[in-house]
Coordinates of C-alpha atoms in Angstrom, one line a residue:
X221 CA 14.1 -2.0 15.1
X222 CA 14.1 -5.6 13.7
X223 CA 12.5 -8.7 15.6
X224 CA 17.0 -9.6 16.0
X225 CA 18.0 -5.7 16.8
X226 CA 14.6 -6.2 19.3
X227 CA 16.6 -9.3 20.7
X228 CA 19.7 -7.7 21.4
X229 CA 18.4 -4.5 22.3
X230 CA 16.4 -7.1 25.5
X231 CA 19.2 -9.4 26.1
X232 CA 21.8 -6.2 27.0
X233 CA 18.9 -4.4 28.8
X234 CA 18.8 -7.6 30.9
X235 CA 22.6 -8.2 31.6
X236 CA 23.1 -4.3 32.4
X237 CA 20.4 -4.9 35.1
X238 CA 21.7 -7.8 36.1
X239 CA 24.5 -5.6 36.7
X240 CA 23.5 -2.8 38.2
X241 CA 21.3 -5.0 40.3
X242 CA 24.0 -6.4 42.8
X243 CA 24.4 -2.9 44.8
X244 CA 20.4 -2.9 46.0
X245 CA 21.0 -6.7 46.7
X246 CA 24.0 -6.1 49.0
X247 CA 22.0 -3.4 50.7
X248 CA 18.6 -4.7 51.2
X249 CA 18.7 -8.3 51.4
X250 CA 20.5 -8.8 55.0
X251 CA 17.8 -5.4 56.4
X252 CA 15.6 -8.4 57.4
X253 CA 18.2 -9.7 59.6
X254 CA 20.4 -7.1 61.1
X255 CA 19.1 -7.1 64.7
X256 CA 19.6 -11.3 64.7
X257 CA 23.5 -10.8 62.5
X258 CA 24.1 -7.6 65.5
X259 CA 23.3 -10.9 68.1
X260 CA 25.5 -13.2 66.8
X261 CA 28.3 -10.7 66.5
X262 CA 27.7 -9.3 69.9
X263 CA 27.2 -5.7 68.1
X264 CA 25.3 -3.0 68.9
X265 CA 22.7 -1.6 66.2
X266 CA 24.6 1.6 65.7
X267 CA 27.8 -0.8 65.1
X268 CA 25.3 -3.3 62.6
X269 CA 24.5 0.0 61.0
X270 CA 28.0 0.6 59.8
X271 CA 28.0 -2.7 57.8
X272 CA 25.7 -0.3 55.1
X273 CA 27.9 2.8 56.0
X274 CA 31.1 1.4 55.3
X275 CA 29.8 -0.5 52.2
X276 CA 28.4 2.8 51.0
X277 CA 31.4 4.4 51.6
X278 CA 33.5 1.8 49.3
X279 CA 31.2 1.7 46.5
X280 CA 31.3 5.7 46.5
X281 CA 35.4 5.9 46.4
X282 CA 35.5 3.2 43.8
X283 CA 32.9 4.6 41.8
X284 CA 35.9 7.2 41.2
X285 CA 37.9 4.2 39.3
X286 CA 35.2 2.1 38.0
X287 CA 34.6 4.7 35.0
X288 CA 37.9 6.2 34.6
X289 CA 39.5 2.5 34.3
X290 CA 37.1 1.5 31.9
X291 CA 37.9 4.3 29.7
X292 CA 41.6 2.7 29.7
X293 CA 41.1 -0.7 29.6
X294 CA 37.7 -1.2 28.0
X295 CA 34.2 -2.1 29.6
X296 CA 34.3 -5.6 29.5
X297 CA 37.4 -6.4 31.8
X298 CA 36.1 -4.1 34.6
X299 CA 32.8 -6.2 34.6
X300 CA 34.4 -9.5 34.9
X301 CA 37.0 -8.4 37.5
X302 CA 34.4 -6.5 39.8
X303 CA 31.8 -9.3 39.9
X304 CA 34.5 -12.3 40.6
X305 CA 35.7 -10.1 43.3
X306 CA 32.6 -9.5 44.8
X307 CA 31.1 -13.5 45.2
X308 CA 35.1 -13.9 46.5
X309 CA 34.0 -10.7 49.2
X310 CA 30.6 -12.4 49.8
X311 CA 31.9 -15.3 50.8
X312 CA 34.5 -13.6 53.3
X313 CA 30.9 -12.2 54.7
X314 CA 28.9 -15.4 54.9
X315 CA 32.3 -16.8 57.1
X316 CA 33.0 -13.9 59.2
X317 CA 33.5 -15.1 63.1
X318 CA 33.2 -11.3 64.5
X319 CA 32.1 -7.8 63.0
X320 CA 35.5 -6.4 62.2
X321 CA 36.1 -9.2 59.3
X322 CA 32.4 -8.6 58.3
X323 CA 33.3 -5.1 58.3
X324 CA 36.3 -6.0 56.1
X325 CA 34.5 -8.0 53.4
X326 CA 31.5 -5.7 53.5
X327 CA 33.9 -2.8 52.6
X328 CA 35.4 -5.3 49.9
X329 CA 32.5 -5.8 48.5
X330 CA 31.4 -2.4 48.1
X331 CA 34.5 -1.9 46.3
X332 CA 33.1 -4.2 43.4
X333 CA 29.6 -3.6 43.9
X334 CA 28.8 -0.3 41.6
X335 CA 31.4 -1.5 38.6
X336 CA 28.0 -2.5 36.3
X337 CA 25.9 0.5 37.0
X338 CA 28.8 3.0 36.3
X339 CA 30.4 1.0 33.6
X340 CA 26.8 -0.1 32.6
X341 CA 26.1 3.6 32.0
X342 CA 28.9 4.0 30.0
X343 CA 28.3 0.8 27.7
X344 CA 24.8 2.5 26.7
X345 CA 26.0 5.9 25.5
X346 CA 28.6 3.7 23.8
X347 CA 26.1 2.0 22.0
X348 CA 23.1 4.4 21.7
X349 CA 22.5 7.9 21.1
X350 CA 19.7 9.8 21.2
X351 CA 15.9 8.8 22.3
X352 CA 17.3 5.6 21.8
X353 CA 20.0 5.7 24.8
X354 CA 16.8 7.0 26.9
X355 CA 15.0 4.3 26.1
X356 CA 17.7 1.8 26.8
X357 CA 18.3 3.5 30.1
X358 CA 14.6 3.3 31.3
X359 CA 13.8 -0.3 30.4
X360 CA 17.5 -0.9 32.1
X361 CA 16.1 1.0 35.3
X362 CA 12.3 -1.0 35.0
X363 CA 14.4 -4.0 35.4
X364 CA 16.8 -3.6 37.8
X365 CA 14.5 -1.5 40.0
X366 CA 13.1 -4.5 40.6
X367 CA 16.1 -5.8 42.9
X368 CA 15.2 -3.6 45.9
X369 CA 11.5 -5.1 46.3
X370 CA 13.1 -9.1 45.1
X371 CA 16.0 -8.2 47.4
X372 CA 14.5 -8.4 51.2
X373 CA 12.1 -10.6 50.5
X374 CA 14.8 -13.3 49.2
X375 CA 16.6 -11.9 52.6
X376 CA 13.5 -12.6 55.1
X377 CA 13.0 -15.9 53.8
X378 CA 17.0 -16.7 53.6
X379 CA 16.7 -15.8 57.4
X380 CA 13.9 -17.7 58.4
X381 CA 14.8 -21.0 56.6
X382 CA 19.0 -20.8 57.2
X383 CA 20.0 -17.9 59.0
X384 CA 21.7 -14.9 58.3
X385 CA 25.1 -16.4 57.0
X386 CA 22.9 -17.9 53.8
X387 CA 22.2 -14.3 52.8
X388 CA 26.1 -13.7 52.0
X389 CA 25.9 -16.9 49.9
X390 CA 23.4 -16.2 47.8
X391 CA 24.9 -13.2 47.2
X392 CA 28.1 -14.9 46.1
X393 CA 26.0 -17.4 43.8
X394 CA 24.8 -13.8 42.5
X395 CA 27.8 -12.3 41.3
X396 CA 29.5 -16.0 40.0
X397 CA 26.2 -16.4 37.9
X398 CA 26.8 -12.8 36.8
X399 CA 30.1 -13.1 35.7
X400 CA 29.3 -16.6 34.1
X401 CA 26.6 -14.8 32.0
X402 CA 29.2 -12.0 30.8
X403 CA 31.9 -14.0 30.6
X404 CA 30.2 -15.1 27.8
X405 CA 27.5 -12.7 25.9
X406 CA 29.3 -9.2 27.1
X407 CA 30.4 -7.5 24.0
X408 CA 33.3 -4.6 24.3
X409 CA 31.6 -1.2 23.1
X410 CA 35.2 0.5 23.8
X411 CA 37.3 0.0 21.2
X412 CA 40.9 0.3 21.5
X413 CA 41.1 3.5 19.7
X414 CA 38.7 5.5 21.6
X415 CA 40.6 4.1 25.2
X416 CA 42.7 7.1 26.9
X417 CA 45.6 6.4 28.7
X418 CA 45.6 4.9 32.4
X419 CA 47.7 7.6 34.1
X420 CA 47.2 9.3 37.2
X421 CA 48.2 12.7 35.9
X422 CA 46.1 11.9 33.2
X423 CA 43.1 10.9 35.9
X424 CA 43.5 13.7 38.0
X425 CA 43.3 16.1 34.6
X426 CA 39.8 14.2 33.9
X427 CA 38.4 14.2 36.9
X428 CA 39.1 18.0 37.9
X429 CA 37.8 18.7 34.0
X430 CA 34.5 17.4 34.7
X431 CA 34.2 18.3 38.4
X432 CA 35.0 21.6 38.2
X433 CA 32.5 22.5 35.7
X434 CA 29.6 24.3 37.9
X435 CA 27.3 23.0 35.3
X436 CA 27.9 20.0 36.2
X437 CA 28.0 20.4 39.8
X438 CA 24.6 21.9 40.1
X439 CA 23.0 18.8 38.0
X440 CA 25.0 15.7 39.6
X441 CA 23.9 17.5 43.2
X442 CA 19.9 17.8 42.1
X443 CA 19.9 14.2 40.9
X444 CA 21.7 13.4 44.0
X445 CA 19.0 15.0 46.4
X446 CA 16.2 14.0 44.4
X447 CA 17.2 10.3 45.3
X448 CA 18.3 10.7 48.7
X449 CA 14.2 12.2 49.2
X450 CA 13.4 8.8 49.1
X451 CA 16.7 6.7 50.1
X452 CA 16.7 8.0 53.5
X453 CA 13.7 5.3 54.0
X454 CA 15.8 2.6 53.0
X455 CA 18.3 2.2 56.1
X456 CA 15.6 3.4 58.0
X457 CA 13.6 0.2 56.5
X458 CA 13.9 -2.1 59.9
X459 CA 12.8 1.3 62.0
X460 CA 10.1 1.8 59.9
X461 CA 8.5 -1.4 58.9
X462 CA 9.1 -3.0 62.2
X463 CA 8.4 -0.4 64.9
X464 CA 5.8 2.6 63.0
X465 CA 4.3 0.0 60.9
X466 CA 4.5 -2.7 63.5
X467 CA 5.0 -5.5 60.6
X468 CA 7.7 -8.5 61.0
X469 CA 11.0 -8.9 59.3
X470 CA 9.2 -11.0 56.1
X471 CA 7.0 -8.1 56.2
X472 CA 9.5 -5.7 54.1
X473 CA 7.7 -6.2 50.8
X474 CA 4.8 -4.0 52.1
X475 CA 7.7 -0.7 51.8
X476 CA 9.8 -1.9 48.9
X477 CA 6.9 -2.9 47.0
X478 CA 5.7 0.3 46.3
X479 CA 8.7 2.1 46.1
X480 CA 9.8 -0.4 43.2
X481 CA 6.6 -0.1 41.6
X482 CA 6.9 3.7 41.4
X483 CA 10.6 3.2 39.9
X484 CA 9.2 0.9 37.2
X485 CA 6.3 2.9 36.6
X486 CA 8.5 5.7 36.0
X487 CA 11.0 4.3 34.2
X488 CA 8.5 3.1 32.0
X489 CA 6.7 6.8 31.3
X490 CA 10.4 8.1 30.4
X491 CA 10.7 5.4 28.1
X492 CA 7.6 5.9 26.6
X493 CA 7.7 9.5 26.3
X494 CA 11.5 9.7 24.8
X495 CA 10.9 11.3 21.5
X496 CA 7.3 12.0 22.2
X497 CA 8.2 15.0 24.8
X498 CA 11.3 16.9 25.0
X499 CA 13.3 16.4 28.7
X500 CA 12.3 19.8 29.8
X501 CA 8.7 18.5 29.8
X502 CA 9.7 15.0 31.2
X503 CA 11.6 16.4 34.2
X504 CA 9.0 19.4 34.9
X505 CA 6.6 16.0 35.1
X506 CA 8.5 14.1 37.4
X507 CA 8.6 16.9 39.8
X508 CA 5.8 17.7 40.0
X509 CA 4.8 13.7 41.2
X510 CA 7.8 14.2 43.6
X511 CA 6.3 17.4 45.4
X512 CA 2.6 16.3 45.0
X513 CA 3.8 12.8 46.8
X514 CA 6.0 14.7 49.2
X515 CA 2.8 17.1 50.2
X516 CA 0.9 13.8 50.4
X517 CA 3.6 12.2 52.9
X518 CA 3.5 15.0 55.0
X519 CA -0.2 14.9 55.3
X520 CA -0.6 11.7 56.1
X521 CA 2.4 11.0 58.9
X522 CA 1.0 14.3 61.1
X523 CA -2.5 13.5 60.7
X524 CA -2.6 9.5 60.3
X525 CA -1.3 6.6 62.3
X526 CA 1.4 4.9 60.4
X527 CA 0.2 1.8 58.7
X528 CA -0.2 0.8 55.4
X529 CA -1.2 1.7 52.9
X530 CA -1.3 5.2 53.6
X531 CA 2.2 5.4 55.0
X532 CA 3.9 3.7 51.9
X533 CA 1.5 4.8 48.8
X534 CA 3.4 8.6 48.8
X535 CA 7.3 6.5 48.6
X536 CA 5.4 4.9 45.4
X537 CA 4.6 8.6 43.9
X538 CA 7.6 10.1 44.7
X539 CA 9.6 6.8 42.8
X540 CA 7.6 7.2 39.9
X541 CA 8.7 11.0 39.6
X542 CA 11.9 10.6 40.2
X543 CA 12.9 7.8 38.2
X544 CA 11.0 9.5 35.3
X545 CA 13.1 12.7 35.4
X546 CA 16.3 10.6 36.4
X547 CA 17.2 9.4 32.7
X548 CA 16.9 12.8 31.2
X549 CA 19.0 14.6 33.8
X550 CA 21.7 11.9 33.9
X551 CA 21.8 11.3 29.8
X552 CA 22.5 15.2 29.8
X553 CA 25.6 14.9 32.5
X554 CA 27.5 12.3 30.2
X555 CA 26.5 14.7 27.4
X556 CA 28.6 17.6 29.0
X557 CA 32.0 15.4 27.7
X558 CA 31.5 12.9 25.4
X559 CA 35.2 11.6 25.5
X560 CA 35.2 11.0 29.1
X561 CA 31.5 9.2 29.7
X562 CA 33.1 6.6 32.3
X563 CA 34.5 8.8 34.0
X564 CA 31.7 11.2 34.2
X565 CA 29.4 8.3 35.2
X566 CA 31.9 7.6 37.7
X567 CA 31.7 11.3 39.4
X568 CA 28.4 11.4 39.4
X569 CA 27.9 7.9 40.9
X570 CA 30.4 9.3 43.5
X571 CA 28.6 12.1 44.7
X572 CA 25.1 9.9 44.4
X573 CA 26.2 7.3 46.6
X574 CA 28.4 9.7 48.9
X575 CA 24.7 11.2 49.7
X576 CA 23.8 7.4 50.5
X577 CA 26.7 7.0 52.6
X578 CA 26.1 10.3 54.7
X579 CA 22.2 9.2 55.0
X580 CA 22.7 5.6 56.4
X581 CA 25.8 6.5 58.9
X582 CA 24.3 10.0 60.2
X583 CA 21.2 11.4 59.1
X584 CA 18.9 8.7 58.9
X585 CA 19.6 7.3 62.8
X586 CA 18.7 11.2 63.6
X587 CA 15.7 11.1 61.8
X588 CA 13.9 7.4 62.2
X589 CA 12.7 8.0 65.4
X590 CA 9.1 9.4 63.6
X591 CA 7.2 9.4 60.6
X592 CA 6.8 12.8 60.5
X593 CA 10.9 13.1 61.1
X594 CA 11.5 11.2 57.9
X595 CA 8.6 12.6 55.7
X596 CA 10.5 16.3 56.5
X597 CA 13.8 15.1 55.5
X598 CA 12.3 14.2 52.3
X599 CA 11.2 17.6 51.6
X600 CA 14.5 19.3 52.2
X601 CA 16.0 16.8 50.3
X602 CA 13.5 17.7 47.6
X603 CA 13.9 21.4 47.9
X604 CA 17.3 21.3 47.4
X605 CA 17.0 19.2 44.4
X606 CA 14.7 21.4 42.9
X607 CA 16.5 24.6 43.7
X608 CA 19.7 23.0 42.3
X609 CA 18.3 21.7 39.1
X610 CA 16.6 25.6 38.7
X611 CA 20.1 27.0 39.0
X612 CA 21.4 24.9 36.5
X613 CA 19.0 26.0 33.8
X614 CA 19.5 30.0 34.5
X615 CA 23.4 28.7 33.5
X616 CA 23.0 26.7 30.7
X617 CA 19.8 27.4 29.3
X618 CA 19.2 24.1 28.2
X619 CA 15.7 22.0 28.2
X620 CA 16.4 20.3 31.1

């Protein structure tokens, strides 16, 4: 590329982050202060925990539309809509007088909050093709990975210094800043020609095209597993730093750290390897640091007290293998229909987040009780993943 194709190649790298970045900051920056926001709202912390469940929940359903509408409309309105909406949303959070109009605006926001990494996904098989489109999807994933280590620590010291409420404003300055920013440098990589009708028939045709391939299926579910392995930590985070590792609630950076670390690290390898390797090779790689961390997680929560490092240095080996295989299996799902990439994004960021959702409201309250509860539930997650993505090659016999 040239030193200007370098330039725009970094600045769109940086804006779809940017993006993608506002669902981790609506999760993880108010963990540091759940217990103190479940005070003030006289709410339980089963009823706090449904403030990530029912956020989850939105951003799943609307991860249905985010795709398919781009397809219709183009990429660039869906952006600007979906992050004005979500600093209006934020603010309704930072004002709330009671947990049911918390509950409200946290579902709002949800709504909004996955537009730029399903729309973002689209805009980068738009533009790319290729090792390229890899490479663009790692360096997008090294930077916005970043956002779930920034995120709590921005939250911690939000709480300390103002109290909970400032967490929902920053996260309205958030989404106005990104909108500002695309307002103005967001280019449309959907030209009019290429849009398909908005119609529901027309929606329902799409969606049951691309969800009732098993091929399909089978791949969306193993990248789906292979993240929960690790997600099921995250709205376990106050459980675990707090009460295993016996930290404080600024203390967060000591689990996010090396979970982000591994995601960059990763990201960075797939990147780097994209026309070196083919994505059989890459993916074979990445689960193989998945079970070696897994094995290594186990080991250490029957045998070990929890503290770190030991209790967080397997979460950064199992990151770094799944966000190196991640690009590869994701590039091939949007590959399976090439005229409908939103709205394949869009299912497959559906089922992804409706794993989240069933993680945060039911299996991780089950499960945080003990290390050695959580480092098992990462292994079936794991298994699963693995057996699915096996399946899926017997089908298609593709190096994947």
């Amino acid at each position: 590329m040239s030193d200007s194709s370098n330039r725009r190649f970094g600045v769109l790298a940086l804006m779809l982050a940017a993006l993608a970045s506002l669902g981790p900051f609506s999760i993880d920056t108010f963990l540091p202060a759940m217990h103190d926001m479940g005070a003030s709202l006289r709410a339980s912390p089963i009823e706090m925990q449904q403030t990530l469940s029912i956020y989850l929940f939105c951003y799943a359903v609307m991860m249905l539309w985010h795709g398919a509408i781009s397809d219709s409309v183009g990429r660039r309105a869906v952006i600007l809509a979906s992050t004005l909406v979500f600093a209006v949303a934020s603010v309704g959070c930072a004002l709330a007088p009671n947990l049911g109009t918390l509950l409200l605006f946290r579902g709002l926001q949800g709504l909004c909050g996955g537009a730029g990494l399903v729309v973002g996904r689209a805009i980068i098989r738009d533009t790319f093709h290729g090792h390229d489109a890899q490479r663009m999807m790692s360096q997008v994933t090294m930077l916005f990975s970043l956002s779930p280590a920034v995120a709590p620590l921005v939250g911690g010291l939000l709480f300390g210094a103002l109290g909970w409420r400032s967490i929902f404003v920053f996260l309205a300055l958030l989404g106005l800043t990104i909108f500002a920013v695309c307002w103005r440098a967001m280019p449309e990589t959907h030209p009019v020609a290429a849009r398909t009708p908005f119609a529901w028939r027309q929606l329902l045709a799409n969606y049951l095209e691309v969800g009732r391939k098993r091929e399909f299926q089978l791949l969306a579910l193993a990248v789906s597993c292979n993240f929960a392995g690790f997600f099921v930590y995250i709205p376990s985070a106050p459980v675990f730093v707090m009460q295993h590792l016996g930290l404080g609630h600024n203390d967060f950076l000591w689990m996010f750290g090396p979970i982000v670390s591994g995601i960059m690290f990763g990201a960075f390898l797939s990147g780097k390897l994209a026309g070196r390797r083919d994505t059989r090779t890459i993916v074979n790689i990445g689960y193989t640091l998945m079970f070696t961390a897994t094995a290594a997680n186990l080991l250490q929560a029957f045998l070990l007290t929890p503290a770190v490092p030991w209790a967080v240095l397997p979460l950064a080996l199992y990151t770094t293998g799944m966000s190196m295989s991640a690009p590869s299996m994701t590039l091939t799902l949007m590959d399976q229909f090439p005229h409908l990439r939103g709205t394949v994004s869009s299912v497959q960021g559906f089922v992804q987040t409706m794993f989240s959702t069933l993680l945060a409201g039911g299996i991780s309250p089950l499960v945080w009780g003990s290390v050695q509860s959580l480092a098992l539930t990462m292994l079936v997650f794991l298994v699963a993943g693995f057996v699915l993505r096996s399946a899926y090659r017997r089908r298609i016999q593709r190096p994947v």
